[in-house]
């Protein structure tokens, strides 16, 4: 099971704070950020728009990374807009 | 008396004098102490701002701030480092962030402090939402901040 989290504006527009997805989805392992992103974007509408590459940053197990990153079962993957602290 | 790294993400305000004193008391070998405090301002892109809500990613925030301090320590000889970042609802003029750095000499202290703030702005998982006279609005990241952090 992958644990997916959303923060900031993403959490609001997707009306979703977190969701769990089976690691094996439609007979295929979701073993990269790119695969996960495309599965989530396929939900359409705001999911497609706001999770687009370059618009939503990603962290795997609390480390900022990119779409090439490999993911494994039980990983925590977070999507969020560019950060604005300080 | 020993050098330290202190990182805190908190809803409550902080006392500048107290944080400054802790850095001063941490050692007697450092001749420089540089502090930065970020405040909530009342204007952003021509809209009147009455407050700010700060969200973060709890499991990740302190980890990232620690990594930033570690990175700064590889670049400059820093003594003690203190970072405090507030989250939750803040009003105009309230303190948001404190970064304090000690070093033997001023140049390392200035650079170390600026580096930490520049990286914090582009790497640490905080998001600001402004309360304005035209409703609540998430703040967009600035390209200039990204450029600045790439410059180090």
Tab-separated table of C-alpha atoms in Angstrom:
chain	number	residue	atom	x	y	z
A	1	UNK	CA	0.000	0.000	0.000
A	2	UNK	CA	1.313	3.446	-0.940
A	3	UNK	CA	0.448	6.327	1.350
A	4	UNK	CA	-0.136	9.511	-0.660
A	5	UNK	CA	-0.308	12.950	0.989
A	6	UNK	CA	-1.237	16.385	-0.371
A	7	UNK	CA	-0.383	19.779	1.070
A	8	UNK	CA	-1.096	23.490	0.620
A	9	UNK	CA	-3.294	24.543	-2.263
A	10	UNK	CA	-3.200	20.996	-3.678
A	11	UNK	CA	-4.958	19.604	-0.631
A	12	UNK	CA	-7.737	22.175	-1.117
A	13	UNK	CA	-8.324	21.903	-4.852
A	14	UNK	CA	-8.206	18.098	-4.788
A	15	UNK	CA	-10.362	18.101	-1.641
A	16	UNK	CA	-8.072	15.296	-0.467
A	17	UNK	CA	-5.572	15.254	2.362
A	18	UNK	CA	-4.381	11.678	1.886
A	19	UNK	CA	-5.229	8.494	0.062
A	20	UNK	CA	-3.944	4.933	-0.046
A	21	UNK	CA	-3.323	3.085	-3.300
A	22	UNK	CA	-2.416	-0.594	-3.684
A	23	UNK	CA	1.212	-0.912	-4.773
A	24	UNK	CA	0.108	-3.303	-7.524
A	25	UNK	CA	-2.446	-1.379	-9.526
A	26	UNK	CA	-4.161	-2.857	-12.611
A	27	UNK	CA	-1.649	-5.711	-12.532
A	28	UNK	CA	1.366	-3.407	-12.565
A	29	UNK	CA	3.630	-2.169	-9.783
A	30	UNK	CA	3.577	1.575	-9.189
A	31	UNK	CA	7.340	1.631	-8.790
A	32	UNK	CA	8.211	5.191	-9.807
A	33	UNK	CA	6.969	8.672	-9.045
A	34	UNK	CA	6.263	9.174	-12.756
A	35	UNK	CA	3.896	6.159	-12.812
A	36	UNK	CA	2.113	7.296	-9.679
A	37	UNK	CA	1.756	10.828	-11.014
A	38	UNK	CA	0.181	9.611	-14.254
A	39	UNK	CA	-2.263	7.338	-12.408
A	40	UNK	CA	-3.361	10.236	-10.213
A	41	UNK	CA	-3.559	12.653	-13.151
A	42	UNK	CA	-5.799	10.158	-14.962
A	43	UNK	CA	-8.483	10.958	-12.392
A	44	UNK	CA	-8.949	14.010	-14.633
A	45	UNK	CA	-10.038	17.623	-14.124
A	46	UNK	CA	-8.199	19.318	-11.225
A	47	UNK	CA	-6.135	16.145	-10.655
A	48	UNK	CA	-4.786	16.391	-14.170
A	49	UNK	CA	-4.187	20.119	-13.964
A	50	UNK	CA	-2.722	20.505	-10.490
A	51	UNK	CA	-0.570	17.374	-10.398
A	52	UNK	CA	1.153	18.232	-13.670
A	53	UNK	CA	4.918	17.836	-13.728
A	54	UNK	CA	6.525	21.134	-12.751
A	55	UNK	CA	3.420	22.298	-10.934
A	56	UNK	CA	3.403	19.778	-8.079
A	57	UNK	CA	6.678	18.941	-6.329
A	58	UNK	CA	7.134	15.518	-4.795
A	59	UNK	CA	8.789	13.988	-1.738
A	60	UNK	CA	9.300	10.270	-1.132
A	61	UNK	CA	9.585	9.309	2.526
A	62	UNK	CA	9.976	13.010	3.426
A	63	UNK	CA	12.864	13.648	0.990
A	64	UNK	CA	12.302	16.033	-1.908
A	65	UNK	CA	12.897	14.143	-5.157
A	66	UNK	CA	11.778	13.985	-8.804
A	67	UNK	CA	9.799	11.788	-11.198
A	68	UNK	CA	12.673	9.352	-11.782
A	69	UNK	CA	12.596	8.305	-8.130
A	70	UNK	CA	11.895	4.639	-7.489
A	71	UNK	CA	9.137	3.893	-5.007
A	72	UNK	CA	8.358	0.726	-3.096
A	73	UNK	CA	5.448	-0.758	-1.236
A	74	UNK	CA	4.636	1.123	2.001
A	75	UNK	CA	6.433	4.317	0.926
A	76	UNK	CA	4.986	7.706	1.823
A	77	UNK	CA	4.712	9.993	-1.199
A	78	UNK	CA	3.733	13.632	-0.826
A	79	UNK	CA	2.729	16.063	-3.575
A	80	UNK	CA	2.713	19.797	-2.934
A	81	UNK	CA	3.060	23.192	-4.622
A	82	UNK	CA	6.432	24.998	-4.581
A	83	UNK	CA	7.130	25.950	-0.962
A	84	UNK	CA	6.585	29.467	0.410
A	85	UNK	CA	7.908	29.545	3.972
A	86	UNK	CA	10.285	31.982	5.610
B	1	UNK	CA	28.971	26.058	27.139
B	2	UNK	CA	28.917	24.141	23.893
B	3	UNK	CA	27.949	24.818	20.313
B	4	UNK	CA	24.484	23.582	19.399
B	5	UNK	CA	21.962	23.251	16.608
B	6	UNK	CA	18.458	24.110	17.712
B	7	UNK	CA	15.471	23.615	15.423
B	8	UNK	CA	11.894	24.261	16.386
B	9	UNK	CA	8.646	24.364	14.410
B	10	UNK	CA	6.003	25.821	16.692
B	11	UNK	CA	2.717	27.684	16.876
B	12	UNK	CA	3.741	29.927	19.763
B	13	UNK	CA	5.729	33.146	19.400
B	14	UNK	CA	9.412	33.353	20.318
B	15	UNK	CA	11.354	35.815	22.439
B	16	UNK	CA	14.161	37.326	20.396
B	17	UNK	CA	16.231	38.369	23.440
B	18	UNK	CA	16.037	34.874	24.891
B	19	UNK	CA	17.101	33.204	21.634
B	20	UNK	CA	19.910	35.716	21.177
B	21	UNK	CA	21.138	35.090	24.728
B	22	UNK	CA	21.154	31.308	24.242
B	23	UNK	CA	23.361	31.736	21.181
B	24	UNK	CA	25.683	34.113	23.091
B	25	UNK	CA	25.908	31.775	26.061
B	26	UNK	CA	26.733	28.734	23.923
B	27	UNK	CA	30.440	29.575	23.711
B	28	UNK	CA	33.036	32.281	24.162
B	29	UNK	CA	35.157	31.535	21.088
B	30	UNK	CA	32.797	32.996	18.470
B	31	UNK	CA	33.175	36.705	17.803
B	32	UNK	CA	30.214	37.035	15.461
B	33	UNK	CA	26.488	36.493	15.871
B	34	UNK	CA	24.078	37.204	13.017
B	35	UNK	CA	20.307	36.975	13.414
B	36	UNK	CA	17.436	37.267	10.962
B	37	UNK	CA	13.755	37.640	11.812
B	38	UNK	CA	10.977	37.366	9.223
B	39	UNK	CA	7.682	39.197	9.896
B	40	UNK	CA	4.169	39.101	8.475
B	41	UNK	CA	3.779	42.195	6.299
B	42	UNK	CA	0.498	43.890	5.500
B	43	UNK	CA	0.788	44.257	1.756
B	44	UNK	CA	1.366	41.719	-0.971
B	45	UNK	CA	0.687	42.366	-4.667
B	46	UNK	CA	-1.469	45.394	-3.859
B	47	UNK	CA	-3.927	43.590	-1.613
B	48	UNK	CA	-4.358	44.431	2.031
B	49	UNK	CA	-3.317	41.468	4.128
B	50	UNK	CA	-4.786	40.996	7.603
B	51	UNK	CA	-3.061	37.730	8.464
B	52	UNK	CA	-1.372	34.591	7.356
B	53	UNK	CA	-1.956	30.879	7.815
B	54	UNK	CA	1.151	28.710	7.689
B	55	UNK	CA	0.828	25.038	6.886
B	56	UNK	CA	3.676	22.505	6.898
B	57	UNK	CA	4.484	18.829	6.411
B	58	UNK	CA	5.306	17.837	9.995
B	59	UNK	CA	7.231	14.623	9.323
B	60	UNK	CA	9.453	16.370	6.787
B	61	UNK	CA	9.996	19.900	8.069
B	62	UNK	CA	12.550	19.361	10.839
B	63	UNK	CA	14.423	16.834	8.720
B	64	UNK	CA	14.855	19.387	5.922
B	65	UNK	CA	15.866	22.173	8.315
B	66	UNK	CA	18.493	19.870	9.862
B	67	UNK	CA	19.834	19.019	6.406
B	68	UNK	CA	20.097	22.711	5.540
B	69	UNK	CA	22.104	23.379	8.704
B	70	UNK	CA	24.377	20.410	7.956
B	71	UNK	CA	24.957	21.737	4.454
B	72	UNK	CA	25.745	25.227	5.776
B	73	UNK	CA	28.217	23.712	8.243
B	74	UNK	CA	30.139	22.073	5.387
B	75	UNK	CA	30.544	25.475	3.716
B	76	UNK	CA	31.400	27.722	6.667
B	77	UNK	CA	32.810	27.245	10.148
B	78	UNK	CA	29.646	27.838	12.085
B	79	UNK	CA	29.357	27.617	15.849
B	80	UNK	CA	25.775	27.489	17.094
B	81	UNK	CA	22.751	27.613	14.829
B	82	UNK	CA	19.169	28.240	15.850
B	83	UNK	CA	16.110	28.077	13.579
B	84	UNK	CA	12.580	28.707	14.794
B	85	UNK	CA	9.698	28.665	12.311
B	86	UNK	CA	6.122	29.277	13.292
B	87	UNK	CA	3.048	27.576	11.839
B	88	UNK	CA	-0.681	28.148	12.196
B	89	UNK	CA	-2.566	31.451	12.184
B	90	UNK	CA	-0.475	34.650	12.401
B	91	UNK	CA	-1.487	38.305	12.368
B	92	UNK	CA	0.194	41.204	10.574
B	93	UNK	CA	3.547	42.206	12.176
B	94	UNK	CA	3.914	38.907	14.003
B	95	UNK	CA	7.247	37.090	13.880
B	96	UNK	CA	7.359	34.133	11.470
B	97	UNK	CA	10.924	32.925	11.482
B	98	UNK	CA	14.162	33.303	13.449
B	99	UNK	CA	17.565	32.273	12.172
B	100	UNK	CA	20.594	32.876	14.391
B	101	UNK	CA	24.147	31.835	13.634
B	102	UNK	CA	27.425	32.262	15.510
B	103	UNK	CA	30.895	32.001	14.075
B	104	UNK	CA	34.442	33.090	14.842
B	105	UNK	CA	34.248	35.818	12.212
B	106	UNK	CA	31.480	37.885	10.692
B	107	UNK	CA	31.761	36.726	7.100
B	108	UNK	CA	30.904	33.100	7.900
B	109	UNK	CA	28.090	34.214	10.179
B	110	UNK	CA	26.576	36.532	7.533
B	111	UNK	CA	26.908	33.990	4.739
B	112	UNK	CA	25.765	31.042	6.825
B	113	UNK	CA	22.664	32.897	7.957
B	114	UNK	CA	21.748	34.045	4.449
B	115	UNK	CA	22.344	30.571	3.009
B	116	UNK	CA	20.047	28.990	5.598
B	117	UNK	CA	17.246	31.474	4.842
B	118	UNK	CA	17.661	31.096	1.065
B	119	UNK	CA	17.456	27.307	1.302
B	120	UNK	CA	14.638	27.378	3.824
B	121	UNK	CA	12.593	29.454	1.361
B	122	UNK	CA	12.935	26.944	-1.473
B	123	UNK	CA	13.338	23.572	0.295
B	124	UNK	CA	11.478	23.538	3.593
B	125	UNK	CA	7.866	22.320	3.271
B	126	UNK	CA	5.932	25.372	4.465
B	127	UNK	CA	3.014	26.999	2.609
B	128	UNK	CA	1.533	30.428	3.298
B	129	UNK	CA	-2.068	31.370	2.808
B	130	UNK	CA	-2.916	35.046	3.135
B	131	UNK	CA	-6.095	36.454	4.552
B	132	UNK	CA	-6.817	39.532	2.407
B	133	UNK	CA	-9.702	41.954	1.899
B	134	UNK	CA	-10.531	39.897	-1.213
B	135	UNK	CA	-10.597	36.500	0.506
B	136	UNK	CA	-8.006	33.880	1.365
B	137	UNK	CA	-5.258	33.270	-1.108
B	138	UNK	CA	-2.344	30.802	-1.299
B	139	UNK	CA	0.923	32.577	-1.957
B	140	UNK	CA	2.757	31.562	-5.122
B	141	UNK	CA	6.464	30.741	-4.924
B	142	UNK	CA	8.778	33.404	-6.338
B	143	UNK	CA	11.174	32.606	-9.159
B	144	UNK	CA	13.615	35.098	-7.604
B	145	UNK	CA	13.819	32.964	-4.444
B	146	UNK	CA	14.615	29.895	-6.524
B	147	UNK	CA	17.330	31.772	-8.429
B	148	UNK	CA	18.838	33.096	-5.219
B	149	UNK	CA	19.179	29.660	-3.622
B	150	UNK	CA	20.772	28.287	-6.803
B	151	UNK	CA	23.425	30.975	-6.521
B	152	UNK	CA	25.207	29.386	-3.555
